[in-house]
mmCIF file of C-alpha atoms in Angstrom:
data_model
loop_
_atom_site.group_PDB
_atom_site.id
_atom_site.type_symbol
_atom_site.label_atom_id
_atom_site.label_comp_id
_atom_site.label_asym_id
_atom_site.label_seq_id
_atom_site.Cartn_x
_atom_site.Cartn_y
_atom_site.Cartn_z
ATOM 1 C CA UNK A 12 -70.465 242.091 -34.337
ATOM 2 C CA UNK A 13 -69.697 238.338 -34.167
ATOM 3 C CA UNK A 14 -70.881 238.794 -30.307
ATOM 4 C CA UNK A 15 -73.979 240.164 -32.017
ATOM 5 C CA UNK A 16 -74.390 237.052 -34.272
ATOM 6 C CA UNK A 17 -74.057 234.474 -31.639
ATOM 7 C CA UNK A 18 -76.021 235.855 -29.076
ATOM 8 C CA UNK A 19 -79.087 236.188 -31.651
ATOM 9 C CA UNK A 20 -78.148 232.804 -33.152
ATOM 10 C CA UNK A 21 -77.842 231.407 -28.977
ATOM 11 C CA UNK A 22 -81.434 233.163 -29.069
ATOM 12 C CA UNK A 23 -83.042 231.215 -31.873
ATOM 13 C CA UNK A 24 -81.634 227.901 -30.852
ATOM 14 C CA UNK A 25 -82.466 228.582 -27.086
ATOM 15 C CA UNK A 26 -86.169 229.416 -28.449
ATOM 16 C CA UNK A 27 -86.605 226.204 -31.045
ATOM 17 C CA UNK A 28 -85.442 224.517 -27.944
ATOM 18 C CA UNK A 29 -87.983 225.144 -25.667
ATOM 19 C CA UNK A 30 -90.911 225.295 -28.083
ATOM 20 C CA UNK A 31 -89.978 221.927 -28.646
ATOM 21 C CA UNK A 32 -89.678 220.913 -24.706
ATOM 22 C CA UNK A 33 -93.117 222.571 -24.114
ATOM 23 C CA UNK A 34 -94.839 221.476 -27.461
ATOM 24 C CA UNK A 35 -93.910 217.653 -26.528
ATOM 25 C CA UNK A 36 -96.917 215.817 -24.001
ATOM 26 C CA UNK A 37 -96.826 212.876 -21.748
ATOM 27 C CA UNK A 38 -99.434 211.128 -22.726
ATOM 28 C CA UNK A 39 -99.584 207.352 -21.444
ATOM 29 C CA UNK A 40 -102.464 206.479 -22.904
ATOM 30 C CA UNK A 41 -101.154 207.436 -26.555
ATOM 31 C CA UNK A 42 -97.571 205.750 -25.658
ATOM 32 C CA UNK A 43 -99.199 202.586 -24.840
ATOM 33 C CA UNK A 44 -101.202 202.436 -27.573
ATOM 34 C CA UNK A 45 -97.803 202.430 -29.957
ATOM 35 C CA UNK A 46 -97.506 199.229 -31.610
ATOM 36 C CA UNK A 47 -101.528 197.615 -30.908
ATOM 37 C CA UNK A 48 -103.898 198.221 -33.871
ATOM 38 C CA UNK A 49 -107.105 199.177 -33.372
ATOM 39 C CA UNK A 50 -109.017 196.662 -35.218
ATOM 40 C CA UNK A 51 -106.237 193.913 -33.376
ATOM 41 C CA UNK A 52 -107.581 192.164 -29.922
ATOM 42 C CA UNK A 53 -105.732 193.512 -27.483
ATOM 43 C CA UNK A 54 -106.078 190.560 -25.799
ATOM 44 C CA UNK A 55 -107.367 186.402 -26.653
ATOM 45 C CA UNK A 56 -108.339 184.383 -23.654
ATOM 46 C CA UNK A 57 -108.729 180.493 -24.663
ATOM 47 C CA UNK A 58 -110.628 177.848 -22.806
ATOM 48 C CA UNK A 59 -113.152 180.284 -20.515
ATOM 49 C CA UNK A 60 -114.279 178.913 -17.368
ATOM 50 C CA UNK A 61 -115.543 181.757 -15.917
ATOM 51 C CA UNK A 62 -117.428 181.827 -12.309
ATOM 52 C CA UNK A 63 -119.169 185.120 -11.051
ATOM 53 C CA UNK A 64 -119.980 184.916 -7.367
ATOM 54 C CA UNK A 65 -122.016 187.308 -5.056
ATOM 55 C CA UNK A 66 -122.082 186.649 -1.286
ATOM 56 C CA UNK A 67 -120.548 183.352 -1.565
ATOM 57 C CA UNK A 68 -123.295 182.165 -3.965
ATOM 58 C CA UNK A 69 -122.653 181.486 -7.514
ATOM 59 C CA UNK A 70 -124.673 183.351 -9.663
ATOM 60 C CA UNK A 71 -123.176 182.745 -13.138
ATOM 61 C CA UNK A 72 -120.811 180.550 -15.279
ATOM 62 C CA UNK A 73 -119.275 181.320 -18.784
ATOM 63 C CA UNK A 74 -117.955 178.896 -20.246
ATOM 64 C CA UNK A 75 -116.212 179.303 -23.982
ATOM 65 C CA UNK A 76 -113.575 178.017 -26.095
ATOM 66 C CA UNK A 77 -112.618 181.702 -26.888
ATOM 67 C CA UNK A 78 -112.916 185.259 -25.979
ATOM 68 C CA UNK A 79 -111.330 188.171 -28.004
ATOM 69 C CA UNK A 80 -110.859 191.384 -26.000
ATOM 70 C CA UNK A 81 -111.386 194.561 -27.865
ATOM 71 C CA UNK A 82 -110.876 196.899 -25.079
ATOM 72 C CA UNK A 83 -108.532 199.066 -26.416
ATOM 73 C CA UNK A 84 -111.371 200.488 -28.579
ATOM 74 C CA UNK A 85 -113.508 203.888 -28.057
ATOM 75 C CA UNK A 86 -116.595 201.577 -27.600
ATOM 76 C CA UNK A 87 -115.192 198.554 -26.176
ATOM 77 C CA UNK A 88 -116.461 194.664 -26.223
ATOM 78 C CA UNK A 89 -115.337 191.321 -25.832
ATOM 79 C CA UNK A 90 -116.383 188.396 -28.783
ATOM 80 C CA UNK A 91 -116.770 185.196 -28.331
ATOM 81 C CA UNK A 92 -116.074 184.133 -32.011
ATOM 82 C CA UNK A 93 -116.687 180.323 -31.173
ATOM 83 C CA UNK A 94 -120.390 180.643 -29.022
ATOM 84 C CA UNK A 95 -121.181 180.387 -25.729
ATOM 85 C CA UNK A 96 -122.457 178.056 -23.089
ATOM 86 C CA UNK A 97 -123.763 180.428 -19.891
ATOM 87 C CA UNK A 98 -125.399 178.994 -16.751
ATOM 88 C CA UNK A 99 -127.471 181.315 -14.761
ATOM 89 C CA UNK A 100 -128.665 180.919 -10.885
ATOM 90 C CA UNK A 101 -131.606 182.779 -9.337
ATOM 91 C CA UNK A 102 -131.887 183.648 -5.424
ATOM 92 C CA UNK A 103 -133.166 179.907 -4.758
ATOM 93 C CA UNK A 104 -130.000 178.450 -6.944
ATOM 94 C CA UNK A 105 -132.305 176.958 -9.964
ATOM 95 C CA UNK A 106 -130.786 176.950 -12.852
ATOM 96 C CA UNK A 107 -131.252 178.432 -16.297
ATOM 97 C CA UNK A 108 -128.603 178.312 -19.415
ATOM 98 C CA UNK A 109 -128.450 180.396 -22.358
ATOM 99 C CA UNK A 110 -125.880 178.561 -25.627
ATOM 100 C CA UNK A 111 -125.488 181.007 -28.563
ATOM 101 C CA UNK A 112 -123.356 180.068 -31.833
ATOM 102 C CA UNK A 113 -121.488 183.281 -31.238
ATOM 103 C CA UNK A 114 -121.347 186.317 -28.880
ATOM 104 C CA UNK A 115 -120.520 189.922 -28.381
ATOM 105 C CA UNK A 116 -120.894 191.878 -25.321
ATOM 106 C CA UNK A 117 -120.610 195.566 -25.431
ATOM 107 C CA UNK A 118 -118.727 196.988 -22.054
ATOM 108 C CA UNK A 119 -119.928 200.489 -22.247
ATOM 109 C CA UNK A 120 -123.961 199.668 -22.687
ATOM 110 C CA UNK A 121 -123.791 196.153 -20.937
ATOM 111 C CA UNK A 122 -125.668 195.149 -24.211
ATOM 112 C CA UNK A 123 -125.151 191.375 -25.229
ATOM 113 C CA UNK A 124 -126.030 190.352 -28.661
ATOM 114 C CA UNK A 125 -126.354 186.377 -29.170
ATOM 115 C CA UNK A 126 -126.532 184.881 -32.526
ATOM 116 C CA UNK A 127 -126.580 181.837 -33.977
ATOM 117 C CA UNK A 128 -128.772 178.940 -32.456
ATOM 118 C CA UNK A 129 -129.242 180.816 -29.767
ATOM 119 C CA UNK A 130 -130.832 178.231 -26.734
ATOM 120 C CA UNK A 131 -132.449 180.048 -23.481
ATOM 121 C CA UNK A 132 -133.901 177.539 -21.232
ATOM 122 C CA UNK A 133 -135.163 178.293 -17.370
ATOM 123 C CA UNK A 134 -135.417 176.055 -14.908
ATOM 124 C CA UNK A 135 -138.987 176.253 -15.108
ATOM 125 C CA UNK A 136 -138.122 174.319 -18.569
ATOM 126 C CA UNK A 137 -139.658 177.402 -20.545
ATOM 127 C CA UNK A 138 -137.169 177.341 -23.535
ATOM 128 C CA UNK A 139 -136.536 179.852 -25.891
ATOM 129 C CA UNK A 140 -135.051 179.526 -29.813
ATOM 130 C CA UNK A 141 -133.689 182.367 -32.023
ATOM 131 C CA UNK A 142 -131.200 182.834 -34.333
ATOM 132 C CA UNK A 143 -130.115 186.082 -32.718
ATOM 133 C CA UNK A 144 -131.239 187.438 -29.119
ATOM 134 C CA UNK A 145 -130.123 190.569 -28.004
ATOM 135 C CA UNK A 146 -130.107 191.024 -23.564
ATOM 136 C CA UNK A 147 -129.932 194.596 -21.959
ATOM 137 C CA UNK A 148 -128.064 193.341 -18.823
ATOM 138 C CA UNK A 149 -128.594 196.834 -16.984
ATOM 139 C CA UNK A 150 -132.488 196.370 -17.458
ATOM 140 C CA UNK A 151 -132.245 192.029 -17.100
ATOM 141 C CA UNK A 152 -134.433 192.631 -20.477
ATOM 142 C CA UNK A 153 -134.252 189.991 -23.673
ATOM 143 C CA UNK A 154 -135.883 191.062 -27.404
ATOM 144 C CA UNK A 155 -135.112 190.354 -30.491
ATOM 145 C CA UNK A 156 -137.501 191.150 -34.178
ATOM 146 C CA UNK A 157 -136.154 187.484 -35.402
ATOM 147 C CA UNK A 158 -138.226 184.673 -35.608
ATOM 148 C CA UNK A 159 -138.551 182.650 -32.473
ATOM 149 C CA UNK A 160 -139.616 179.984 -30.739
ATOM 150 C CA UNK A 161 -141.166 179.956 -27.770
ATOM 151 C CA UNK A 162 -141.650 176.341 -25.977
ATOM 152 C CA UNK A 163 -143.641 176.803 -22.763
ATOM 153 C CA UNK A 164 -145.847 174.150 -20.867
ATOM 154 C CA UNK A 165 -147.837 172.803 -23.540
ATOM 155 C CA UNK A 166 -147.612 175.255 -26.318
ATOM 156 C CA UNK A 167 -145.325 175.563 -28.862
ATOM 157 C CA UNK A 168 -145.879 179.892 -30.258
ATOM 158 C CA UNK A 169 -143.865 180.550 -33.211
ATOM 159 C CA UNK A 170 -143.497 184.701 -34.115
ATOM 160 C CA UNK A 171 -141.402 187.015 -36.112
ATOM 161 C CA UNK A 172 -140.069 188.442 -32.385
ATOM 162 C CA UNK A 173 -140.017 188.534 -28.729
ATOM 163 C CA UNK A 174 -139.850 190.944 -25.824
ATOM 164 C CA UNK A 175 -139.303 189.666 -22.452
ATOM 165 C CA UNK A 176 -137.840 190.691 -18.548
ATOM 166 C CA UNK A 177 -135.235 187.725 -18.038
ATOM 167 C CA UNK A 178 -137.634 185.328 -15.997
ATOM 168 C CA UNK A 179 -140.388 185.292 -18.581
ATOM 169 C CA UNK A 180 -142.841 186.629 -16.358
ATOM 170 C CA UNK A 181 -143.539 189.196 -18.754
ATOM 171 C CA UNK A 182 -142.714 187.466 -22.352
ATOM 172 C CA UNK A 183 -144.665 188.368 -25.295
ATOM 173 C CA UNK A 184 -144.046 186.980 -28.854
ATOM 174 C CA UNK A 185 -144.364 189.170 -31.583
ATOM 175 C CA UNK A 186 -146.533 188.399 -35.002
ATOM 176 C CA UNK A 187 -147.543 184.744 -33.445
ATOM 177 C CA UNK A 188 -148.038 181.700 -35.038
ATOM 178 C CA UNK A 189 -148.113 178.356 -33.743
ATOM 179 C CA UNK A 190 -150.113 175.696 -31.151
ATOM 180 C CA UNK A 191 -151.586 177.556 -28.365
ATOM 181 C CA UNK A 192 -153.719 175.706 -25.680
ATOM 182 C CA UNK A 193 -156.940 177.303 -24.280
ATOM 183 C CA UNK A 194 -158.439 176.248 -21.229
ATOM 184 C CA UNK A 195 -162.242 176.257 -21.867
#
């Protein structure tokens, strides 16, 4: 009888024992993310000089007094809580910048939303003003339903938007007001 009772007592602890061994996963994702909050950076860069190159050639340079990396989120981004100052070179290395107040730049939709005095000038010295100006890198498209300004050779267009590819070859301001010269 006690043989009974410890063999069926054995059993049960043999049992809770390996439900617990197989019930347990190894997840490293989950064990890394023990001890980093979600709405925490998981990481803060300071004093951004960044330089993106292609074939030798520089084709962009960040440049910001901080960057907060949220890519520990589900739909990750980095913010650049203190604005931006971005210099942009074409095939023929001319120049354009883009400054913004503040910026966010969504990884998973290459999506960049700019806000906040938001400066675009090309180095045909077409220049741009908004007080937020979203750009679909994937596309190289810029729009915003903001008011604008849009400062090209002589005339000065005002609007309450703008739609554009990212050379102005194709901009269009929305609901326009301003000083428009007309060749006659």
């Amino acid at each position: 009888m006690k043989s009974l009772k410890k063999n069926i007592i054995l059993s049960m602890v043999t049992v809770f024992a390996v439900t617990m061994f197989f019930s347990c996963k190894n997840n490293l994702k989950e064990v890394q993310k023990i001890g980093i909050s979600e709405d925490e950076p998981i990481g803060v860069a300071e004093d951004i000089n960044l330089k993106y190159t292609d074939s030798g050639k520089i084709k962009a340079i960040l440049i910001s007094p901080k960057m907060l990396d949220y890519s520990n989120r589900d739909f990750s981004f980095n913010e650049f809580t203190e604005g931006i100052n971005l210099t942009l070179y074409d095939d023929k290395n001319q120049k354009s910048t883009v400054t913004a107040d503040y910026a966010i730049i969504y990884n998973d939709t290459d999506l960049m939303d700019l806000q906040g005095h938001v400066v675009l000038a090309t180095h045909t010295k077409d220049t741009l003003f908004a007080e937020q100006l979203f750009y679909d890198q994937k596309k190289e498209w810029l729009f915003t339903n903001k008011p604008v300004t849009f400062r090209t050779g002589l005339d000065l267009i005002n609007g309450n938007g703008f739609d554009s590819n990212s050379e102005f070859t194709n901009a269009e301001v929305l609901e326009i007001n301003g000083i428009i010269t007309v060749d006659e």
